[in-house]
Amino acid sequence: MANSKLRVRFAPSPTGQLHLGGARTALFNWLFAKHHNGSFLVRIEDTDTLRSKDEFTHQICQSMKWLGLDWDDELIFQSKRTELYLAAIQSLLESGQAYRCFATKDELDSYRSMDGSFFYPEIWRNRSENDIQSELDKNSPFTIRLKTPKEGIISFSDEIYGSIKVDNSEIDDFIIARSDGSPVYNLVVVVDDNDMKISHVIRGEDHVANTLKQIYIYDALDYTIPVFAHLPMILGPDKKRLSKRHGATGVQAYQALGFTSDALLNHLALLGWNPGTEQDIFSVQDLIKQFDIKRVQKKSAVFDIQKLHWISAQHIMALSSNSIYDSIKQLNPSWGDSYDKPFLLSVIELLKQRSKTIVDFIHTSHYFFSSPTQFDKKAMRKSWKPETTTSIIELLIIELNTVLEWNSASIEKSIKNYAEKNEISLGKIIQPTRLAISGASGGPSLFSIMELIGKNVCISRLNYAITHFPIIESDKNGS
RNA sequence: GGUCCGUUCGUCUAGUGGUUAGGACUCCAGGUUUUCAUCCUGGCAACAGGAGUUCGAUUCUCCUACGGACUACCA
């Protein structure tokens, strides 16, 4: 039965594109919601007017759609909800749980450098009405700070980390409204999560300190405190938090690299979570069915591109040629343009087992569409001996010309017959033929390639090789 | 500096008061294959260190070390 009360949200700030860490946070929220039949909302945290950009909001949404992380309801923009925050701040001020602080930034800096502490010296925490009024009369700018408790401890129970406790004295009277009156992150988040009736706040581990502060606000505003779950970080190979320094970190980059969204999701899910079985390839449905926030790791995980490649290859092998076709076309609409779909599906079928990404199909399929222009030099030197190979291939062409029904079985039969008849080892025929036809030393079954590209094309490529290969070879020697 | 969090093969991880500490990726060696890839078989490789509790600790406790996060009128 639907659990209509369970509501989670993903709250990116549009100051950059969706990166891997954000994508995983979104994924875990989404999986949690789907698993429990709850709601998954997206809120754009654009209160930093300087750094927030619409184009990033757009990019983030695009990436989420590509990943298939669909959200419920309309997008919520914090920048459009200012009255809500201002009302909360006002009530905090009126109830005496927040106060005006007229200290300037420079003033605070000098305090901090004086005693080397990082704390707010509480200079305006307990001022007389007169002091405050006189600054107000002077029109002095002020921030608004939360009057936080200083005795005892604050604690909460995290779904992943367990109980987290900190001394109240450790936490500053932090700012909830800037001197221009605008509300600050910690306040805004609490007001929104409350207003949106968020039941579970699932976010990165970098937020645990914020959670403590936010709990003060929940208490001061008399809101119900949601359940918190903090996700471990995703690290780069240097064990530092994943960032631009590590190169491709945006979801879009992985899309461009040719990973399918399911493969990326699979890998992201395994970064910090596993079902306790030995399964490592998951469909999205598998993930939804098996996801359990209690099994999320406490330890941060290093992102491993090699494993992603392997997972991707596994997904591709399991995919239908038709859906691979769609993915290729999405990435490169002009791929195999002048060929009909059944032909392209056959190409995909042949390449499927040796492709780790969608771009691999694009990169390794040229010779199905046009004659190779590049030939593997090393392979040529190894398998094309002008003295013997040329005549072998000449005779092979004659042999192939007699093949009436052009399919891989008959081609194979014909070539094997020819080899046997003339006591030539198969390799001496097949390797140069493969090189002439595909330009490479490896690839799918030669007979299948030949069937697909057709008799005439095969023979013309072989003819080209006979006349050009020795020259190419001597060119190479000469240079 | 302070606070919080973490520490099992290089990486992702399973796991238990008594196990030959399991799997996956990578890498290496074989096999299969016309080639490449797949696939199969095998191999390398880990409980950060020190105390304590205990008959027995990788597992429980404490300390140390190391790593990370946070410590803004950013979010």
Coordinates of N, CA and C in Angstrom, one line a residue, chain A residues 236-441:
Chain A
G236 N 37.7 10.9 -5.0 CA 38.5 10.6 -6.2 C 39.6 9.6 -5.8
P237 N 40.4 9.2 -6.8 CA 41.5 8.3 -6.5 C 42.5 8.8 -5.5
D238 N 42.5 10.1 -5.3 CA 43.4 10.6 -4.2 C 42.7 10.7 -2.9
K239 N 41.6 10.1 -2.8 CA 40.8 10.0 -1.5 C 40.3 11.4 -1.1
K240 N 40.3 12.3 -2.0 CA 39.7 13.6 -1.6 C 38.3 13.6 -2.3
R241 N 37.5 14.4 -1.7 CA 36.1 14.5 -2.2 C 36.1 14.8 -3.7
L242 N 35.3 14.1 -4.4 CA 35.2 14.2 -5.8 C 34.9 15.6 -6.3
S243 N 35.8 16.1 -7.2 CA 35.5 17.5 -7.6 C 36.1 17.7 -9.0
K244 N 36.0 18.9 -9.5 CA 36.5 19.2 -10.9 C 37.9 18.7 -11.1
R245 N 38.7 18.8 -10.0 CA 40.1 18.4 -10.1 C 40.2 17.0 -10.7
H246 N 39.2 16.2 -10.5 CA 39.3 14.8 -10.9 C 38.9 14.6 -12.3
G247 N 38.7 15.6 -13.1 CA 38.3 15.5 -14.4 C 36.8 15.4 -14.5
A248 N 36.4 14.4 -15.3 CA 34.9 14.3 -15.6 C 34.2 13.9 -14.3
T249 N 33.4 14.8 -13.8 CA 32.6 14.6 -12.7 C 31.1 14.8 -12.9
G250 N 30.8 15.4 -14.0 CA 29.4 15.7 -14.3 C 28.7 14.5 -14.9
V251 N 27.5 14.3 -14.6 CA 26.7 13.2 -15.2 C 26.7 13.3 -16.7
Q252 N 26.6 14.5 -17.2 CA 26.6 14.7 -18.7 C 27.9 14.2 -19.3
A253 N 29.0 14.3 -18.6 CA 30.3 13.8 -19.2 C 30.2 12.3 -19.3
Y254 N 29.6 11.6 -18.4 CA 29.5 10.1 -18.4 C 28.5 9.7 -19.5
Q255 N 27.5 10.5 -19.7 CA 26.6 10.3 -20.8 C 27.3 10.4 -22.1
A256 N 28.1 11.4 -22.3 CA 28.9 11.6 -23.5 C 29.9 10.5 -23.7
L257 N 30.4 10.0 -22.6 CA 31.4 8.9 -22.7 C 30.8 7.6 -23.1
G258 N 29.5 7.6 -23.2 CA 28.8 6.4 -23.7 C 28.3 5.4 -22.7
F259 N 28.2 5.8 -21.5 CA 27.6 4.9 -20.5 C 26.1 5.0 -20.5
T260 N 25.4 3.9 -20.3 CA 24.0 4.0 -20.3 C 23.6 4.5 -18.8
S261 N 22.4 5.1 -18.7 CA 22.0 5.6 -17.4 C 21.9 4.5 -16.4
D262 N 21.4 3.3 -16.9 CA 21.3 2.2 -16.0 C 22.6 1.7 -15.4
A263 N 23.6 1.7 -16.3 CA 25.0 1.3 -15.8 C 25.5 2.3 -14.8
L264 N 25.4 3.5 -15.1 CA 25.8 4.6 -14.2 C 25.1 4.4 -12.8
L265 N 23.8 4.3 -12.9 CA 23.0 4.1 -11.7 C 23.5 2.9 -10.9
N266 N 23.7 1.8 -11.6 CA 24.2 0.6 -11.0 C 25.5 0.8 -10.2
H267 N 26.4 1.5 -10.9 CA 27.7 1.7 -10.2 C 27.6 2.7 -9.0
L268 N 26.8 3.7 -9.2 CA 26.6 4.7 -8.2 C 26.0 4.1 -7.0
A269 N 25.0 3.2 -7.2 CA 24.3 2.5 -6.1 C 25.3 1.7 -5.3
L270 N 26.2 1.0 -6.0 CA 27.2 0.2 -5.3 C 28.3 0.9 -4.6
L271 N 28.3 2.2 -4.8 CA 29.3 3.1 -4.1 C 28.6 3.4 -2.8
G272 N 28.8 2.6 -1.8 CA 28.2 2.9 -0.5 C 27.0 2.1 -0.1
W273 N 26.6 1.2 -1.0 CA 25.5 0.3 -0.7 C 25.7 -1.0 -1.3
N274 N 25.1 -2.0 -0.7 CA 25.0 -3.4 -1.3 C 24.0 -4.1 -0.6
P275 N 23.4 -5.1 -1.2 CA 22.3 -5.8 -0.6 C 22.7 -6.9 0.3
G276 N 24.0 -7.2 0.4 CA 24.5 -8.2 1.2 C 24.6 -9.6 0.5
T277 N 24.2 -9.5 -0.8 CA 24.4 -10.7 -1.6 C 25.6 -10.5 -2.5
E278 N 25.8 -11.5 -3.4 CA 27.0 -11.3 -4.2 C 26.6 -10.8 -5.6
Q279 N 25.4 -10.3 -5.7 CA 24.9 -9.7 -7.0 C 25.7 -8.4 -7.2
D280 N 26.1 -8.2 -8.4 CA 26.7 -6.8 -8.7 C 26.2 -6.2 -9.9
I281 N 25.4 -6.9 -10.7 CA 24.7 -6.2 -11.8 C 23.2 -6.1 -11.5
F282 N 22.8 -4.8 -11.5 CA 21.4 -4.6 -11.0 C 20.6 -3.8 -12.1
S283 N 19.4 -4.1 -12.3 CA 18.5 -3.3 -13.1 C 18.0 -2.2 -12.1
V284 N 17.4 -1.2 -12.7 CA 16.8 -0.2 -11.8 C 15.7 -0.8 -10.9
Q285 N 15.0 -1.7 -11.5 CA 13.9 -2.4 -10.7 C 14.5 -3.2 -9.5
D286 N 15.7 -3.9 -9.8 CA 16.4 -4.6 -8.8 C 16.7 -3.7 -7.6
L287 N 17.3 -2.5 -8.0 CA 17.7 -1.6 -7.0 C 16.5 -1.1 -6.1
I288 N 15.4 -0.8 -6.8 CA 14.3 -0.3 -6.0 C 13.8 -1.4 -5.1
K289 N 13.8 -2.6 -5.6 CA 13.2 -3.7 -4.8 C 14.2 -4.0 -3.6
Q290 N 15.5 -3.9 -3.8 CA 16.4 -4.3 -2.7 C 16.9 -3.2 -1.9
F291 N 16.7 -2.0 -2.3 CA 17.4 -0.9 -1.6 C 16.9 -0.8 -0.1
D292 N 17.9 -0.6 0.8 CA 17.6 -0.5 2.2 C 18.6 0.5 2.8
I293 N 18.1 1.6 3.2 CA 19.0 2.7 3.7 C 19.8 2.2 4.9
K294 N 19.4 1.2 5.6 CA 20.1 0.7 6.7 C 21.4 0.0 6.3
R295 N 21.5 -0.4 5.1 CA 22.7 -1.1 4.6 C 23.6 -0.1 3.9
V296 N 23.4 1.2 4.0 CA 24.3 2.1 3.4 C 25.6 2.2 4.3
Q297 N 26.7 2.2 3.6 CA 28.0 2.2 4.3 C 28.3 3.5 5.0
K298 N 29.1 3.5 6.1 CA 29.5 4.7 6.8 C 30.8 5.3 6.1
K299 N 31.5 4.4 5.5 CA 32.8 4.8 5.0 C 32.6 5.4 3.6
S300 N 33.3 6.4 3.3 CA 33.3 7.0 2.0 C 34.0 6.1 1.0
A301 N 33.5 6.2 -0.3 CA 34.0 5.3 -1.3 C 34.7 6.0 -2.4
V302 N 35.8 5.4 -3.0 CA 36.5 5.9 -4.1 C 35.8 5.5 -5.4
F303 N 35.6 6.5 -6.2 CA 35.0 6.2 -7.5 C 36.0 5.5 -8.4
D304 N 35.6 4.4 -9.0 CA 36.5 3.5 -9.8 C 35.9 3.4 -11.2
I305 N 36.6 4.1 -12.1 CA 36.1 4.1 -13.5 C 36.2 2.8 -14.2
Q306 N 37.2 2.0 -13.7 CA 37.3 0.6 -14.3 C 36.2 -0.3 -14.0
K307 N 35.7 -0.2 -12.8 CA 34.5 -1.0 -12.5 C 33.3 -0.5 -13.2
L308 N 33.2 0.8 -13.4 CA 32.1 1.3 -14.2 C 32.1 0.7 -15.6
H309 N 33.3 0.6 -16.2 CA 33.4 0.1 -17.5 C 33.0 -1.4 -17.6
W310 N 33.3 -2.1 -16.5 CA 32.9 -3.5 -16.5 C 31.4 -3.6 -16.3
I311 N 30.9 -2.8 -15.4 CA 29.4 -2.9 -15.2 C 28.7 -2.5 -16.5
S312 N 29.3 -1.5 -17.2 CA 28.7 -1.0 -18.4 C 28.7 -2.1 -19.5
A313 N 29.8 -2.8 -19.6 CA 29.9 -3.9 -20.5 C 28.8 -5.0 -20.2
Q314 N 28.7 -5.3 -18.9 CA 27.7 -6.3 -18.5 C 26.3 -5.8 -18.9
H315 N 26.0 -4.6 -18.7 CA 24.7 -4.1 -19.1 C 24.5 -4.1 -20.6
I316 N 25.5 -3.7 -21.3 CA 25.4 -3.7 -22.8 C 25.1 -5.1 -23.3
M317 N 25.8 -6.1 -22.8 CA 25.6 -7.5 -23.2 C 24.2 -8.0 -23.0
A318 N 23.6 -7.4 -22.0 CA 22.2 -7.9 -21.6 C 21.1 -7.1 -22.3
L319 N 21.6 -6.0 -23.0 CA 20.6 -5.1 -23.6 C 20.2 -5.7 -25.0
S320 N 19.0 -5.4 -25.4 CA 18.5 -5.8 -26.8 C 19.2 -4.9 -27.8
S321 N 19.4 -5.4 -28.9 CA 20.1 -4.6 -30.0 C 19.3 -3.3 -30.3
N322 N 18.0 -3.5 -30.2 CA 17.1 -2.4 -30.4 C 17.3 -1.2 -29.4
S323 N 17.5 -1.5 -28.2 CA 17.7 -0.4 -27.2 C 19.1 0.1 -27.4
I324 N 20.0 -0.7 -27.7 CA 21.4 -0.2 -28.0 C 21.3 0.8 -29.2
Y325 N 20.6 0.4 -30.2 CA 20.4 1.2 -31.4 C 19.9 2.6 -30.9
D326 N 18.9 2.6 -30.1 CA 18.3 3.9 -29.6 C 19.4 4.7 -28.9
S327 N 20.2 4.1 -28.1 CA 21.2 4.8 -27.3 C 22.2 5.4 -28.3
I328 N 22.6 4.6 -29.2 CA 23.6 5.1 -30.2 C 23.1 6.3 -30.9
K329 N 21.9 6.2 -31.4 CA 21.3 7.3 -32.1 C 21.1 8.5 -31.3
Q330 N 20.9 8.3 -30.0 CA 20.7 9.5 -29.1 C 22.1 10.2 -29.0
L331 N 23.1 9.4 -29.0 CA 24.5 10.0 -28.9 C 25.0 10.6 -30.2
N332 N 24.7 9.9 -31.3 CA 25.1 10.3 -32.6 C 24.1 10.0 -33.6
P333 N 23.2 10.9 -33.9 CA 22.0 10.7 -34.7 C 22.4 10.3 -36.2
S334 N 23.6 10.6 -36.6 CA 23.9 10.3 -38.0 C 24.7 9.0 -38.1
W335 N 24.8 8.2 -37.1 CA 25.5 6.9 -37.1 C 24.8 6.0 -38.1
G336 N 25.5 5.5 -39.1 CA 25.0 4.5 -40.0 C 23.8 5.0 -40.8
D337 N 23.8 6.3 -41.0 CA 22.8 7.0 -41.7 C 22.2 6.4 -42.9
S338 N 23.1 6.0 -43.8 CA 22.5 5.5 -45.1 C 22.2 4.0 -45.1
Y339 N 22.2 3.4 -44.0 CA 21.9 2.0 -43.9 C 20.6 1.7 -43.2
D340 N 19.9 0.6 -43.6 CA 18.6 0.4 -43.0 C 18.8 -0.2 -41.6
K341 N 17.7 -0.1 -40.9 CA 17.8 -0.6 -39.5 C 18.2 -2.0 -39.3
P342 N 17.6 -3.0 -40.1 CA 18.0 -4.4 -39.9 C 19.5 -4.6 -40.0
F343 N 20.1 -3.9 -41.0 CA 21.5 -4.0 -41.1 C 22.3 -3.4 -39.9
L344 N 21.8 -2.3 -39.4 CA 22.5 -1.7 -38.2 C 22.3 -2.6 -37.0
L345 N 21.1 -3.2 -36.9 CA 20.9 -4.1 -35.8 C 21.9 -5.3 -35.8
S346 N 22.2 -5.7 -37.1 CA 23.1 -6.8 -37.2 C 24.5 -6.4 -36.8
V347 N 24.9 -5.2 -37.2 CA 26.2 -4.6 -36.8 C 26.3 -4.6 -35.3
I348 N 25.2 -4.1 -34.6 CA 25.2 -4.0 -33.2 C 25.4 -5.4 -32.6
E349 N 24.6 -6.4 -33.2 CA 24.7 -7.7 -32.7 C 26.1 -8.3 -32.6
L350 N 26.8 -8.0 -33.7 CA 28.2 -8.4 -33.8 C 29.2 -7.7 -32.8
L351 N 28.9 -6.5 -32.6 CA 29.8 -5.7 -31.7 C 29.5 -5.7 -30.2
K352 N 28.3 -6.2 -29.9 CA 27.8 -6.2 -28.6 C 28.7 -6.8 -27.5
Q353 N 29.3 -7.9 -27.9 CA 30.1 -8.6 -26.9 C 31.5 -8.0 -26.7
R354 N 31.8 -7.0 -27.5 CA 33.1 -6.4 -27.3 C 33.0 -4.9 -27.1
S355 N 31.9 -4.4 -26.7 CA 31.7 -3.0 -26.4 C 31.5 -2.7 -25.0
K356 N 32.2 -1.9 -24.4 CA 32.0 -1.5 -23.0 C 31.1 -0.3 -22.9
T357 N 31.1 0.5 -23.9 CA 30.2 1.7 -23.9 C 29.5 1.9 -25.2
I358 N 28.6 2.8 -25.2 CA 27.9 3.1 -26.4 C 28.8 3.7 -27.5
V359 N 29.7 4.5 -27.0 CA 30.6 5.1 -28.0 C 31.5 4.0 -28.6
D360 N 31.8 3.0 -27.9 CA 32.6 1.9 -28.5 C 31.9 1.4 -29.8
F361 N 30.6 1.3 -29.9 CA 29.9 0.9 -31.1 C 30.2 1.8 -32.2
I362 N 30.2 3.1 -31.9 CA 30.4 4.1 -32.9 C 31.9 4.1 -33.4
H363 N 32.8 3.9 -32.5 CA 34.2 3.9 -32.9 C 34.6 2.6 -33.6
T364 N 34.0 1.5 -33.4 CA 34.5 0.3 -34.0 C 33.6 -0.2 -35.1
S365 N 32.7 0.6 -35.6 CA 31.8 0.1 -36.6 C 32.0 0.7 -38.0
H366 N 33.1 1.6 -38.2 CA 33.3 2.3 -39.4 C 33.3 1.4 -40.6
Y367 N 34.0 0.2 -40.5 CA 34.3 -0.6 -41.7 C 33.0 -1.3 -42.2
F368 N 31.9 -1.2 -41.4 CA 30.7 -1.8 -41.9 C 30.0 -0.8 -42.9
F369 N 30.4 0.4 -42.8 CA 29.8 1.5 -43.6 C 30.6 2.0 -44.8
S370 N 31.9 1.9 -44.6 CA 32.8 2.4 -45.7 C 34.1 1.7 -45.6
S371 N 34.8 1.6 -46.7 CA 36.1 0.9 -46.7 C 37.1 1.6 -45.7
P372 N 37.8 0.7 -45.1 CA 38.8 1.3 -44.1 C 39.8 2.1 -44.8
T373 N 40.2 3.2 -44.2 CA 41.2 4.0 -44.7 C 42.5 3.9 -43.9
Q374 N 42.3 3.4 -42.7 CA 43.5 3.2 -41.8 C 43.7 1.7 -41.6
F375 N 44.9 1.3 -41.7 CA 45.1 -0.1 -41.5 C 46.2 -0.3 -40.4
D376 N 45.8 -1.2 -39.5 CA 46.7 -1.5 -38.4 C 48.1 -1.9 -38.9
K377 N 49.1 -1.0 -38.6 CA 50.4 -1.2 -39.2 C 51.1 -2.5 -38.7
K378 N 50.9 -2.7 -37.4 CA 51.6 -3.8 -36.8 C 51.0 -5.1 -37.4
A379 N 49.7 -5.1 -37.5 CA 49.0 -6.3 -38.0 C 49.4 -6.6 -39.5
M380 N 49.6 -5.5 -40.2 CA 50.0 -5.6 -41.6 C 51.4 -6.2 -41.8
R381 N 52.2 -5.7 -41.0 CA 53.6 -6.2 -41.0 C 53.6 -7.7 -40.7
K382 N 52.8 -8.1 -39.7 CA 52.7 -9.5 -39.2 C 52.0 -10.4 -40.2
S383 N 50.9 -10.0 -40.8 CA 50.1 -10.9 -41.5 C 50.2 -10.8 -43.0
W384 N 50.7 -9.7 -43.5 CA 50.7 -9.5 -44.9 C 52.1 -9.5 -45.5
K385 N 52.5 -10.7 -45.9 CA 53.9 -10.9 -46.5 C 53.7 -10.8 -48.0
P386 N 54.2 -9.7 -48.6 CA 53.9 -9.5 -50.0 C 54.3 -10.7 -50.9
E387 N 55.4 -11.4 -50.6 CA 55.8 -12.5 -51.5 C 54.7 -13.6 -51.6
T388 N 54.1 -13.9 -50.4 CA 53.2 -15.0 -50.4 C 51.7 -14.6 -50.3
T389 N 51.4 -13.6 -49.5 CA 50.1 -13.2 -49.2 C 49.3 -12.8 -50.4
T390 N 50.0 -11.9 -51.2 CA 49.3 -11.4 -52.4 C 48.7 -12.5 -53.3
S391 N 49.5 -13.5 -53.5 CA 49.0 -14.6 -54.4 C 47.9 -15.4 -53.7
I392 N 48.1 -15.6 -52.4 CA 47.0 -16.3 -51.7 C 45.7 -15.6 -51.8
I393 N 45.7 -14.3 -51.6 CA 44.5 -13.5 -51.7 C 43.9 -13.4 -53.1
E394 N 44.8 -13.4 -54.0 CA 44.3 -13.4 -55.4 C 43.5 -14.6 -55.7
L395 N 44.0 -15.8 -55.3 CA 43.3 -17.0 -55.5 C 42.1 -17.1 -54.6
L396 N 42.1 -16.5 -53.4 CA 41.0 -16.4 -52.6 C 39.8 -15.7 -53.2
I397 N 40.2 -14.6 -53.9 CA 39.1 -13.9 -54.6 C 38.4 -14.7 -55.6
I398 N 39.2 -15.5 -56.4 CA 38.6 -16.4 -57.3 C 37.7 -17.4 -56.7
E399 N 38.2 -17.9 -55.5 CA 37.4 -18.9 -54.8 C 36.1 -18.2 -54.3
L400 N 36.2 -17.0 -53.8 CA 35.0 -16.4 -53.2 C 34.0 -16.1 -54.3
N401 N 34.5 -15.8 -55.5 CA 33.6 -15.5 -56.6 C 32.7 -16.7 -56.9
T402 N 33.1 -17.9 -56.5 CA 32.3 -19.0 -56.8 C 31.2 -19.2 -55.8
V403 N 31.3 -18.5 -54.7 CA 30.3 -18.7 -53.6 C 28.9 -18.1 -54.1
L404 N 27.9 -18.9 -54.2 CA 26.7 -18.4 -54.8 C 25.8 -17.8 -53.7
E405 N 25.6 -18.6 -52.6 CA 24.8 -18.0 -51.5 C 25.7 -17.4 -50.5
W406 N 25.6 -16.1 -50.4 CA 26.6 -15.3 -49.6 C 26.1 -15.2 -48.1
N407 N 26.5 -16.2 -47.3 CA 26.3 -16.1 -45.9 C 27.4 -16.6 -45.1
S408 N 27.5 -16.4 -43.9 CA 28.7 -16.7 -43.1 C 29.1 -18.2 -43.2
A409 N 28.0 -19.0 -43.2 CA 28.3 -20.5 -43.2 C 29.0 -20.9 -44.5
S410 N 28.5 -20.4 -45.6 CA 29.0 -20.8 -46.9 C 30.4 -20.1 -47.1
I411 N 30.5 -18.9 -46.6 CA 31.8 -18.2 -46.7 C 32.9 -19.0 -46.0
E412 N 32.5 -19.4 -44.8 CA 33.4 -20.2 -43.9 C 33.8 -21.5 -44.6
K413 N 32.8 -22.1 -45.2 CA 33.0 -23.4 -45.8 C 34.0 -23.2 -47.0
S414 N 33.7 -22.2 -47.8 CA 34.5 -21.9 -49.0 C 36.0 -21.6 -48.6
I415 N 36.2 -20.8 -47.6 CA 37.5 -20.4 -47.2 C 38.3 -21.6 -46.6
K416 N 37.5 -22.4 -45.9 CA 38.2 -23.6 -45.3 C 38.5 -24.6 -46.4
N417 N 37.7 -24.8 -47.3 CA 38.0 -25.7 -48.5 C 39.2 -25.2 -49.2
Y418 N 39.3 -23.9 -49.4 CA 40.4 -23.4 -50.2 C 41.7 -23.6 -49.4
A419 N 41.6 -23.4 -48.1 CA 42.8 -23.6 -47.3 C 43.3 -25.1 -47.4
E420 N 42.3 -26.0 -47.3 CA 42.6 -27.4 -47.3 C 43.2 -27.8 -48.6
K421 N 42.5 -27.4 -49.6 CA 42.9 -27.8 -51.0 C 44.4 -27.4 -51.3
N422 N 44.8 -26.2 -50.8 CA 46.1 -25.7 -51.1 C 47.1 -25.8 -50.0
E423 N 46.6 -26.5 -48.9 CA 47.5 -26.7 -47.8 C 48.1 -25.4 -47.2
I424 N 47.2 -24.5 -47.1 CA 47.6 -23.2 -46.5 C 46.9 -23.2 -45.1
S425 N 47.6 -22.7 -44.1 CA 47.0 -22.7 -42.8 C 46.0 -21.5 -42.8
L426 N 44.9 -21.8 -42.1 CA 43.8 -20.9 -42.0 C 44.2 -19.4 -41.7
G427 N 45.1 -19.3 -40.8 CA 45.5 -18.0 -40.3 C 46.1 -17.2 -41.4
K428 N 46.8 -17.9 -42.3 CA 47.5 -17.1 -43.4 C 46.5 -16.6 -44.4
I429 N 45.3 -17.1 -44.3 CA 44.2 -16.5 -45.2 C 43.4 -15.5 -44.4
I430 N 43.0 -16.0 -43.3 CA 42.0 -15.2 -42.5 C 42.6 -13.8 -42.0
Q431 N 43.8 -13.9 -41.5 CA 44.3 -12.6 -41.0 C 44.5 -11.5 -42.0
P432 N 45.1 -11.8 -43.1 CA 45.2 -10.8 -44.1 C 43.8 -10.3 -44.7
T433 N 42.9 -11.3 -44.7 CA 41.6 -10.9 -45.2 C 40.9 -10.0 -44.2
R434 N 41.0 -10.3 -43.0 CA 40.4 -9.5 -41.9 C 41.0 -8.1 -42.0
L435 N 42.3 -8.0 -42.2 CA 43.0 -6.7 -42.3 C 42.5 -5.9 -43.5
A436 N 42.4 -6.6 -44.6 CA 41.9 -5.9 -45.8 C 40.5 -5.4 -45.7
I437 N 39.7 -6.2 -45.0 CA 38.3 -5.9 -44.9 C 37.9 -4.9 -43.8
S438 N 38.6 -5.0 -42.7 CA 38.2 -4.2 -41.5 C 39.3 -3.2 -41.1
G439 N 40.5 -3.4 -41.6 CA 41.6 -2.5 -41.2 C 42.2 -2.9 -39.9
A440 N 41.6 -3.8 -39.2 CA 42.1 -4.2 -37.8 C 42.5 -5.6 -37.7
S441 N 43.1 -6.0 -36.7 CA 43.6 -7.3 -36.5 C 42.6 -8.1 -35.6

